[in-house]
Amino acid sequence: MADPLLFNPRTYDPAHFDPETRRLLRATVDWFEQRGKRQLIQDYRDRAWLADFLAFAAKEGLFATFLTPASAAAPGQDDLRWDTARIAALNEVFGFYGLDYWYAWQVTILGLGPVWQSENAAARTRAAELLSQGEVFAFGLSEKTHGADIYSTDMLLEPSADGTGGFRATGSKYYIGNGNAAGLVSVFGRRTDVEGPDGYVFFAADSRHPAYHLVKNVVDSSKYVSEFRLEDYPVAAEDVLHTGRAAFDAALNTVNVGKFNLCAASIGICEHAMYEAVTHAHNRILYGRPVTAFPHVRRELADAYVRLVGMKLFSDRAVDYFRSAGPDDRRYLLFNPMTKMKVTTEGEKVIDLMWDVIAAKGFEKDNYFAQAAVEIRGLPKLEGTVHVNLALILKFMRNHLLEPVEYPAVPTRLDAADDDFLFRQGPARGLGSVRFHDWRPAFDAYAELPNVARFREQADALCEFVTTTAPDEAQGRDLDFLLSVGQLFALVVHAQLILEQARLTDLDTSVLDELFAVLVRDFSGHAVELHGKDSATEAQQRWALGAVRRPVVDEARSARVWARVEALSGAYEMAQ
């Protein structure tokens, strides 16, 4: 029987969505399954551009249906909307079959961000038409010299001499996905005649224009991560998406929307790899016994399984906060970098645990696992590094842990609604004013589970740390020290949303408590790391060792979880 917690193409039926969403998700799965494992792997190794896939997506109207907000849809196009729940579902499917497919979709999302935030009606209409034609999009933000430091852009716009409100753009962009084929590239630059933030401009460019020069693909992959250069590119007034501070805000708010997609892609990668790893290990005989008969193998695979379940629970619950967000509820601004940083690094741990088990099998060219082991590394490094996202998460720590406020309960959000607030987020500042609901009730609901209770002790200890031994002014400039604190705080937030989703989905408590045994170990490990930091004071060192806990061992619980893992053997294998 298929595990209901994991995506399995053999049994997949997203019945919780409306009929058209359900049809498109199932059609996408069927397209990949019919293409077969051998062809998918061959395309990956040949670095083949995704022409066949994009032709399928265009024929089905996949990108247009999922990525056109209702406000940009024509009359009668009732299935078109920006729905974070179904976008997350498609992210998982793409990750399951190959990150190259997900990447073309992901950078299309980023390229659309500045357009859907713009009040330029002509540009919005043009984008909707391009989507309906099956075109992909690109996000021209980062540069070779500056990376994504938008304060330092060298894409320069000279005002046109004819007084029409247009510009001539010259400059280069680097690490721009879909830059080889995008019907519209949202490009960030600055005016030469205006100093400071008032000079920022976001404009729409066409990769097929003669003044658009494609330099190269900067990676050795089917993903086309381009370097391109504009030489005296004509930017008409109707091509301008944002100017001044609004252009700066559009850049950051676009990343807010796009960053979320990395978590579900990581989940999909891990799910496919897990089917392969468990099936291989359970059917390989070593010293006269299946590999899965060895205690250390069972522990590693069980840890991988519960970590993966935790990734899914957190991400699914974060969707609800995205979809329920508004000007007075911006909790998503914490849960977003959490999905990007915490879920994707959990994905790395899941792959590493399984790779320790299957060893050399993980290198074989006929398996999905070999590419999964490579691709899983990229996700924590896109849309900001782990360190950048941890530093962002820290900005919310005091308000989240110590100063809760009342909010209406956020339900599960699988309704067919348009998440229009994501394109009117407003100024990208004021993070210190974001407030959160009390995290403790989520733990109280599972107080009877021994490892949830033990982790709660550690979470309470972190509150004590913040109130009594918080970093002083010098440590506040020591990012190495602060990142250790950030890891501890991230674990509390991760655990909170896992518990909320567990309650909403009636999760098997054996799985939940086994997962929290892992989280207790993780918290203890980060506490020991903090203890060893150069700038840690004696009081902080004492606190760190005092926060170490041993998980509660329950052999019967572990056996029940192992039975779920063992049942994954042979549960899915992609047709050749």
Short mmCIF file of C-alpha atoms in Angstrom, two decimals, residues 116 139 409:
data_model
loop_
_atom_site.label_atom_id
_atom_site.label_comp_id
_atom_site.label_asym_id
_atom_site.label_seq_id
_atom_site.Cartn_x
_atom_site.Cartn_y
_atom_site.Cartn_z
CA TRP A 116 2.36 41.26 -11.92
CA PHE A 139 14.50 37.62 -14.03
CA ALA A 409 -6.83 30.89 13.38
#
